Coordinates of C-alpha atoms in Angstrom, one line a residue:
X1 CA -126.7 -96.1 -18.2
X2 CA -123.1 -95.2 -16.5
X3 CA -122.0 -94.0 -19.9
X4 CA -123.9 -91.1 -22.0
X5 CA -121.2 -90.3 -24.4
X6 CA -118.6 -92.3 -26.4
X7 CA -116.1 -90.5 -28.2
X8 CA -114.5 -93.1 -31.2
X9 CA -111.4 -92.3 -33.4
X10 CA -112.0 -93.2 -37.0
X11 CA -108.7 -94.2 -38.9
X12 CA -107.4 -97.7 -37.6
X13 CA -110.1 -97.8 -34.7
X14 CA -114.0 -97.5 -36.1
X15 CA -112.8 -98.4 -39.7
X16 CA -111.2 -101.6 -40.8
X17 CA -107.4 -101.5 -43.3
X18 CA -109.9 -101.0 -46.0
X19 CA -110.9 -97.6 -44.5
X20 CA -114.5 -100.0 -44.5
X21 CA -117.2 -99.5 -41.5
X22 CA -117.9 -102.9 -40.9
X23 CA -121.8 -104.0 -40.3
X24 CA -121.0 -105.1 -36.9
X25 CA -119.8 -101.4 -35.9
X26 CA -122.4 -100.1 -37.3
X27 CA -125.3 -101.9 -36.1
X28 CA -123.7 -101.5 -32.5
X29 CA -123.0 -97.7 -32.5
X30 CA -127.0 -97.2 -33.9
X31 CA -128.1 -99.3 -31.6
X32 CA -126.8 -97.5 -28.4
X33 CA -128.1 -94.3 -29.8
X34 CA -131.7 -95.5 -30.6
X35 CA -132.3 -97.8 -27.7
X36 CA -129.9 -96.2 -24.8
X37 CA -129.6 -92.3 -26.1
X38 CA -125.8 -92.5 -25.7
X39 CA -124.2 -89.7 -27.8
X40 CA -121.6 -90.9 -30.5
X41 CA -118.9 -88.4 -31.3
X42 CA -116.3 -89.3 -34.2
X43 CA -112.9 -87.7 -34.0
X44 CA -109.6 -87.7 -36.5
X45 CA -107.1 -85.5 -37.6
X46 CA -109.1 -85.6 -41.3
X47 CA -111.3 -83.0 -42.5
X48 CA -114.8 -82.6 -41.7
X49 CA -115.9 -83.8 -45.2
X50 CA -113.9 -87.2 -44.9
X51 CA -115.9 -87.6 -41.6
X52 CA -119.9 -86.5 -42.9
X53 CA -120.3 -89.8 -45.1
X54 CA -119.7 -91.8 -41.8
X55 CA -121.6 -89.4 -39.9
X56 CA -124.8 -90.1 -42.3
X57 CA -124.1 -93.9 -42.1
X58 CA -124.3 -94.0 -38.5
X59 CA -127.6 -91.3 -38.0
X60 CA -125.8 -89.2 -36.3
X61 CA -127.8 -85.9 -37.3
X62 CA -131.0 -88.4 -36.0
X63 CA -129.3 -88.9 -32.6
X64 CA -127.6 -85.7 -31.9
X65 CA -124.0 -87.2 -32.7
X66 CA -120.7 -84.9 -33.0
X67 CA -118.0 -84.8 -35.4
X68 CA -114.2 -83.6 -33.7
X69 CA -112.2 -83.3 -37.0
X70 CA -108.7 -82.0 -37.4
X71 CA -107.4 -83.2 -33.8
X72 CA -109.9 -81.3 -32.1
X73 CA -109.7 -77.9 -34.7
X74 CA -113.5 -78.1 -35.0
X75 CA -116.4 -79.2 -33.3
X76 CA -119.5 -79.7 -35.4
X77 CA -123.0 -80.3 -34.5
X78 CA -124.7 -82.8 -37.2
X79 CA -127.8 -82.3 -35.9
X80 CA -128.0 -78.8 -37.1
X81 CA -125.0 -79.2 -39.4
X82 CA -123.8 -76.1 -37.7
X83 CA -119.7 -75.6 -36.6
X84 CA -120.0 -74.6 -32.9
X85 CA -116.3 -74.3 -32.1
X86 CA -113.3 -73.6 -34.7
X87 CA -109.6 -72.7 -34.5
X88 CA -107.6 -71.1 -37.2
X89 CA -103.7 -70.8 -38.0
X90 CA -102.4 -67.4 -38.2
X91 CA -101.8 -66.5 -41.8
X92 CA -98.0 -65.3 -41.1
X93 CA -97.1 -69.0 -39.8
X94 CA -98.8 -70.5 -42.7
X95 CA -96.3 -68.7 -44.8
X96 CA -93.3 -69.9 -42.5
X97 CA -94.5 -73.1 -43.1
X98 CA -94.6 -72.9 -46.9
X99 CA -91.4 -71.7 -46.9
X100 CA -89.8 -74.4 -44.9
X101 CA -91.5 -76.9 -46.7
X102 CA -90.0 -75.6 -50.2
X103 CA -86.3 -75.5 -48.0
X104 CA -86.6 -78.9 -46.8
X105 CA -88.1 -80.7 -50.1
X106 CA -91.5 -81.8 -48.6
X107 CA -95.0 -81.2 -49.5
X108 CA -97.2 -78.4 -47.1
X109 CA -100.8 -79.2 -47.1
X110 CA -102.6 -76.3 -45.9
X111 CA -106.3 -77.4 -45.0
X112 CA -109.0 -74.8 -45.4
X113 CA -113.1 -75.4 -45.4
X114 CA -113.4 -76.8 -48.8
X115 CA -110.2 -77.2 -50.3
X116 CA -106.6 -78.6 -49.5
X117 CA -103.7 -76.1 -50.7
X118 CA -100.4 -77.8 -51.2
X119 CA -97.1 -76.8 -52.4
X120 CA -96.4 -79.8 -54.5
X121 CA -99.6 -80.8 -55.8
X122 CA -98.4 -83.6 -57.9
X123 CA -96.8 -85.3 -54.7
X124 CA -98.5 -88.7 -54.7
X125 CA -98.8 -88.5 -50.7
X126 CA -100.7 -85.4 -51.1
X127 CA -103.1 -86.8 -53.7
X128 CA -103.3 -89.9 -51.6
X129 CA -104.0 -87.2 -48.3
X130 CA -106.5 -85.4 -50.6
X131 CA -108.4 -88.5 -51.7
X132 CA -109.0 -89.8 -48.0
X133 CA -110.2 -86.0 -46.9
X134 CA -112.9 -86.0 -49.6
X135 CA -111.4 -82.4 -50.6
X136 CA -109.9 -81.1 -53.8
X137 CA -106.2 -80.3 -53.7
X138 CA -105.3 -77.2 -55.7
X139 CA -102.1 -75.4 -56.0
X140 CA -102.5 -72.0 -54.5
X141 CA -103.6 -70.6 -51.3
X142 CA -105.3 -67.1 -51.8
X143 CA -103.8 -64.7 -48.8
X144 CA -107.5 -64.5 -47.6
X145 CA -108.0 -68.3 -47.0
X146 CA -108.7 -69.4 -43.4
X147 CA -106.3 -72.3 -42.8
X148 CA -107.6 -74.7 -40.1
X149 CA -104.4 -77.1 -39.8
X150 CA -101.1 -77.6 -41.9
X151 CA -99.6 -81.1 -42.6
X152 CA -96.2 -81.8 -43.9
X153 CA -96.2 -85.1 -45.9
X154 CA -93.0 -86.8 -47.1
X155 CA -90.5 -90.1 -46.4
X156 CA -90.7 -91.6 -43.0
X157 CA -87.0 -90.2 -43.0
X158 CA -87.3 -86.9 -43.5
X159 CA -90.8 -86.5 -41.5
X160 CA -88.9 -87.9 -38.3
X161 CA -86.3 -85.5 -38.9
X162 CA -88.4 -82.8 -39.7
X163 CA -90.5 -83.4 -36.2
X164 CA -87.4 -82.7 -34.3
X165 CA -86.6 -79.6 -36.0
X166 CA -90.2 -78.1 -36.2
X167 CA -90.4 -78.8 -32.4
X168 CA -86.9 -77.0 -31.6
X169 CA -88.2 -74.1 -33.8
X170 CA -92.2 -73.8 -33.1
X171 CA -92.8 -75.8 -30.3
X172 CA -93.8 -73.1 -28.8
X173 CA -96.4 -71.7 -31.2
X174 CA -97.7 -74.8 -32.7
X175 CA -99.0 -78.2 -31.8
X176 CA -96.6 -80.7 -33.6
X177 CA -96.8 -84.4 -33.9
X178 CA -96.8 -86.9 -36.4
X179 CA -100.0 -89.1 -36.8
X180 CA -98.3 -91.3 -39.2
X181 CA -95.2 -92.2 -40.6
X182 CA -95.6 -89.7 -43.4
X183 CA -97.3 -87.1 -41.8
X184 CA -96.4 -84.6 -39.7
X185 CA -99.5 -82.3 -38.3
X186 CA -99.3 -78.5 -37.2
X187 CA -101.9 -77.2 -35.2
X188 CA -102.7 -73.9 -33.1
X189 CA -100.9 -74.4 -30.3
X190 CA -104.2 -74.4 -28.1
X191 CA -105.8 -77.4 -30.4
X192 CA -106.1 -80.7 -28.8
X193 CA -108.4 -83.7 -29.1
X194 CA -108.6 -83.6 -25.3
X195 CA -109.2 -79.7 -25.2
X196 CA -112.2 -80.0 -27.5
X197 CA -114.0 -83.4 -25.8
X198 CA -113.5 -81.2 -22.5
X199 CA -115.4 -78.6 -24.1
X200 CA -118.2 -80.7 -25.5
X201 CA -118.7 -82.4 -22.5
X202 CA -118.8 -79.1 -20.5
X203 CA -121.6 -78.2 -23.2
X204 CA -123.4 -81.3 -22.4
X205 CA -123.1 -81.4 -19.0
X206 CA -121.8 -84.7 -18.8
X207 CA -118.7 -85.7 -16.5
X208 CA -115.4 -87.6 -17.7
X209 CA -116.6 -90.6 -15.7
X210 CA -119.7 -90.7 -18.1
X211 CA -117.1 -90.7 -21.1
X212 CA -116.0 -93.8 -23.4
X213 CA -113.1 -92.8 -25.5
X214 CA -111.5 -94.9 -27.9
X215 CA -108.5 -95.2 -30.2
X216 CA -105.3 -96.3 -31.3
X217 CA -102.5 -94.0 -31.8
X218 CA -100.4 -91.7 -30.0
X219 CA -102.5 -88.6 -30.3
X220 CA -105.0 -90.7 -28.8
X221 CA -103.6 -91.1 -25.6
X222 CA -104.8 -88.0 -23.6
X223 CA -108.4 -88.8 -24.8
X224 CA -107.9 -92.4 -23.6
X225 CA -106.8 -90.9 -20.2
X226 CA -109.4 -88.3 -19.8
X227 CA -112.5 -90.7 -20.1
X228 CA -114.1 -93.0 -17.5
X229 CA -113.4 -96.3 -19.5
X230 CA -110.7 -95.2 -21.7
X231 CA -110.0 -98.1 -24.5
X232 CA -107.2 -99.0 -26.9
X233 CA -107.3 -101.2 -30.0
X234 CA -105.5 -104.5 -30.2
X235 CA -103.9 -103.0 -32.9
X236 CA -102.7 -100.1 -31.1
X237 CA -98.9 -99.3 -30.2
X238 CA -97.8 -101.1 -26.6
X239 CA -97.5 -97.5 -25.5
X240 CA -101.1 -96.9 -25.9
X241 CA -102.5 -100.1 -24.8
X242 CA -100.5 -99.1 -21.2
X243 CA -102.3 -96.0 -20.9
X244 CA -106.0 -97.5 -21.6
X245 CA -108.5 -99.0 -19.0
X246 CA -109.4 -101.9 -21.3
X247 CA -107.9 -103.2 -24.5
X248 CA -110.5 -104.2 -27.2
X249 CA -110.1 -106.4 -30.2
X250 CA -108.4 -105.3 -33.3
X251 CA -109.8 -102.8 -35.8
X252 CA -110.4 -105.7 -38.4
X253 CA -112.1 -107.7 -35.9
X254 CA -114.7 -104.5 -35.0
X255 CA -113.4 -103.8 -31.7
X256 CA -115.8 -101.1 -31.2
X257 CA -118.7 -103.3 -31.5
X258 CA -117.0 -105.9 -28.9
X259 CA -116.3 -102.9 -26.5
X260 CA -120.0 -101.8 -27.0
X261 CA -121.3 -105.3 -26.3
X262 CA -118.9 -106.1 -23.0
X263 CA -118.9 -102.8 -21.5
X264 CA -122.3 -101.2 -22.5
X265 CA -124.7 -103.7 -23.8
X266 CA -123.7 -106.4 -21.0
X267 CA -122.0 -104.4 -18.6
X268 CA -123.1 -106.5 -15.7
X269 CA -123.6 -110.4 -14.6
X270 CA -127.1 -111.4 -14.4
X271 CA -128.7 -112.5 -10.9
X272 CA -131.0 -115.4 -10.6
X273 CA -134.1 -113.4 -10.5
X274 CA -135.9 -110.8 -13.0
X275 CA -136.8 -107.7 -12.5
X276 CA -140.8 -109.1 -12.4
X277 CA -139.4 -111.5 -9.5
X278 CA -138.3 -108.0 -7.6
X279 CA -141.4 -106.2 -7.7
X280 CA -143.8 -109.7 -7.0
X281 CA -142.7 -109.1 -3.3
X282 CA -143.3 -104.8 -3.3
X283 CA -147.0 -105.0 -2.9
X284 CA -148.3 -104.1 0.9
X285 CA -144.7 -102.9 1.5
X286 CA -143.3 -99.1 1.9
X287 CA -142.0 -99.7 -1.7
X288 CA -145.5 -100.2 -3.0
X289 CA -146.9 -97.1 -1.0
X290 CA -144.4 -94.9 -2.5
X291 CA -144.8 -96.4 -5.7
X292 CA -141.5 -97.5 -6.4
X293 CA -140.3 -100.1 -9.3
X294 CA -137.7 -101.7 -10.1
X295 CA -137.0 -101.8 -13.8
X296 CA -133.3 -103.1 -14.1
X297 CA -131.2 -105.3 -11.6
X298 CA -128.1 -107.0 -12.5
X299 CA -124.9 -107.9 -10.7
X300 CA -123.4 -104.8 -9.0
X301 CA -126.2 -102.6 -10.6
X302 CA -129.8 -101.6 -10.1
X303 CA -132.7 -99.3 -11.5
X304 CA -136.0 -98.1 -10.4
X305 CA -138.6 -95.4 -10.9
X306 CA -140.6 -93.4 -8.2
X307 CA -143.4 -90.9 -8.7
X308 CA -143.5 -87.5 -7.2
X309 CA -147.0 -87.4 -6.4
X310 CA -149.2 -87.1 -3.2
X311 CA -147.6 -89.9 -1.9
X312 CA -143.9 -88.8 -2.0
X313 CA -144.3 -84.9 -2.2
X314 CA -144.4 -82.2 0.3
X315 CA -147.6 -79.9 0.8
X316 CA -146.2 -77.2 -1.8
X317 CA -146.0 -79.9 -4.4
X318 CA -142.1 -80.3 -3.9
X319 CA -140.5 -84.0 -3.5
X320 CA -140.1 -85.0 -0.1
X321 CA -136.0 -85.8 0.5
X322 CA -137.1 -88.7 2.9
X323 CA -138.8 -90.5 -0.2
X324 CA -135.4 -89.8 -2.1
X325 CA -133.7 -91.5 0.9
X326 CA -136.3 -94.3 0.7
X327 CA -135.8 -94.9 -3.0
X328 CA -132.0 -94.9 -2.3
X329 CA -132.1 -97.5 0.5
X330 CA -134.6 -99.5 -1.5
X331 CA -132.2 -99.5 -4.7
X332 CA -129.1 -100.5 -2.4
X333 CA -131.2 -103.2 -0.7
X334 CA -132.2 -105.1 -3.9
X335 CA -128.8 -104.7 -5.0
X336 CA -127.3 -106.5 -2.2
X337 CA -129.9 -109.2 -1.7
X338 CA -129.0 -110.1 -5.5
X339 CA -125.2 -110.1 -4.5
X340 CA -125.8 -112.2 -1.3
X341 CA -124.8 -115.8 -1.2
X342 CA -127.1 -118.7 -0.1
X343 CA -127.3 -118.5 4.0
X344 CA -126.8 -114.7 3.8
X345 CA -129.0 -111.7 4.4
X346 CA -128.5 -107.9 4.2
X347 CA -129.3 -105.3 6.6
X348 CA -129.1 -101.5 6.1
X349 CA -126.6 -99.7 8.0
X350 CA -126.1 -96.2 7.2
X351 CA -127.5 -93.7 4.3
X352 CA -126.4 -90.6 3.9
X353 CA -127.7 -88.5 1.0
X354 CA -127.2 -85.0 -0.8
X355 CA -130.2 -83.1 -2.3
X356 CA -128.7 -81.4 -5.3
X357 CA -131.9 -80.0 -6.8
X358 CA -135.9 -80.1 -6.5
X359 CA -138.2 -82.0 -8.3
X360 CA -142.1 -81.3 -9.0
X361 CA -145.3 -83.1 -8.7
X362 CA -145.9 -84.8 -12.0
X363 CA -142.4 -85.6 -12.6
X364 CA -141.0 -89.5 -12.4
X365 CA -137.8 -90.2 -10.7
X366 CA -135.4 -92.5 -11.7
X367 CA -132.7 -94.0 -9.6
X368 CA -129.4 -95.9 -10.4
X369 CA -127.2 -97.7 -7.7
X370 CA -123.8 -99.2 -8.3
X371 CA -121.9 -101.1 -5.8
X372 CA -118.4 -99.4 -4.7
X373 CA -117.2 -102.2 -2.4
X374 CA -118.0 -105.6 -2.0
X375 CA -116.5 -107.3 1.0
X376 CA -117.6 -110.1 3.0
X377 CA -119.8 -108.5 5.4
X378 CA -119.9 -105.0 4.1
X379 CA -121.6 -103.6 0.9
X380 CA -121.1 -99.7 -0.2
X381 CA -123.7 -98.8 -2.5
X382 CA -123.7 -95.1 -4.8
X383 CA -127.1 -94.2 -5.7
X384 CA -127.7 -91.2 -8.1
X385 CA -131.5 -90.3 -8.5
X386 CA -132.3 -88.5 -11.7
X387 CA -135.5 -86.4 -12.8
X388 CA -137.1 -88.0 -16.1
X389 CA -138.1 -84.9 -17.3
X390 CA -135.3 -82.6 -17.3
X391 CA -132.6 -85.2 -16.8
X392 CA -131.0 -83.1 -13.7
X393 CA -129.4 -84.9 -10.6
X394 CA -131.7 -84.5 -7.9
X395 CA -130.0 -86.5 -5.3
X396 CA -126.9 -88.1 -4.9
X397 CA -126.5 -91.0 -1.8
X398 CA -124.0 -93.4 -0.4
X399 CA -125.7 -96.7 1.8
X400 CA -123.9 -98.8 3.8
X401 CA -125.1 -102.6 4.2
X402 CA -123.9 -105.4 6.3
X403 CA -124.2 -108.8 5.6
X404 CA -125.3 -111.3 8.1
X405 CA -125.4 -115.1 8.4
X406 CA -129.0 -116.1 7.9
X407 CA -130.1 -117.7 11.6

């Protein structure tokens, strides 16, 4: 699969207006984990406790998913239950923010691991936020408490006013932004969703091209732009939509499931012949001699496997580079045949490859070919070949095919 990880914002993206996970969204996210091995990451400005029930419903612990709460303030491994990255607010800054809240007549919420400390715990907006975050609201913050983030809650007008003032006074020390009309977030300056996602990609050895990011708000823009496929919800602000590669349906219409159906489960159009049809012409050819078998074919995309055995290895038991190039040319050839119009044939013109890593006898290679350019007379294919044992990239190739009129 082209995509290996999907990061999904929770509120107003994955959940509908009633904060419900629809059956369509749940089934789609479980299916891509179970059937395709795609990692699912839930991200939100809310606390870890608010995301854990969703993580359980989506079986993230079973399929090695992750949580990124507090706008990137933490990264949680759902399988182990451990927090693998975390940031803290300086106590002196929290003291200053509490004093500012009292002076401005708004409420400051200080989010800790198990509780939320509020300067005005009877504030209805503070109570509402605590209920959403599934954490108790308490009136007094111990000086020893580790604060992960702070949020001002107040009227729309007051929060808009405070955003300007806080950015002026603390913009060099804090990451300050509104996540809703009544909620002004204050985090350590280094805390951002995009940074947490980038750190997780590095940890998992995934590239940004293998990432799908889905969101609806201004604080999701950077992660949408980071991804190989950046997706905005139909209910997102127009400025957010303008930054996306694709706009899915709204959170009331199970937009996450719609995205998965279109870009993951049915990423490519079907072709008029099957994998079985392709493999039926292999006997007696070089492909047969090397053990190459097609496993998936669609318009612009082909997958095939090849064993590392006596037919494809060097004398010392290591994969022969020429076998990798043969697999690449075969994948591109199958793919171009599928794209040819009646009366056309494809002929290989050029192949180039970079051997990135080695594979040993007993391994099985999996090749993925994706069309890069489909012109009237030429096709350019990108082919990546992986070890099925280690998952490592073994070889990356480019193949140029010319398209001729059949005589």
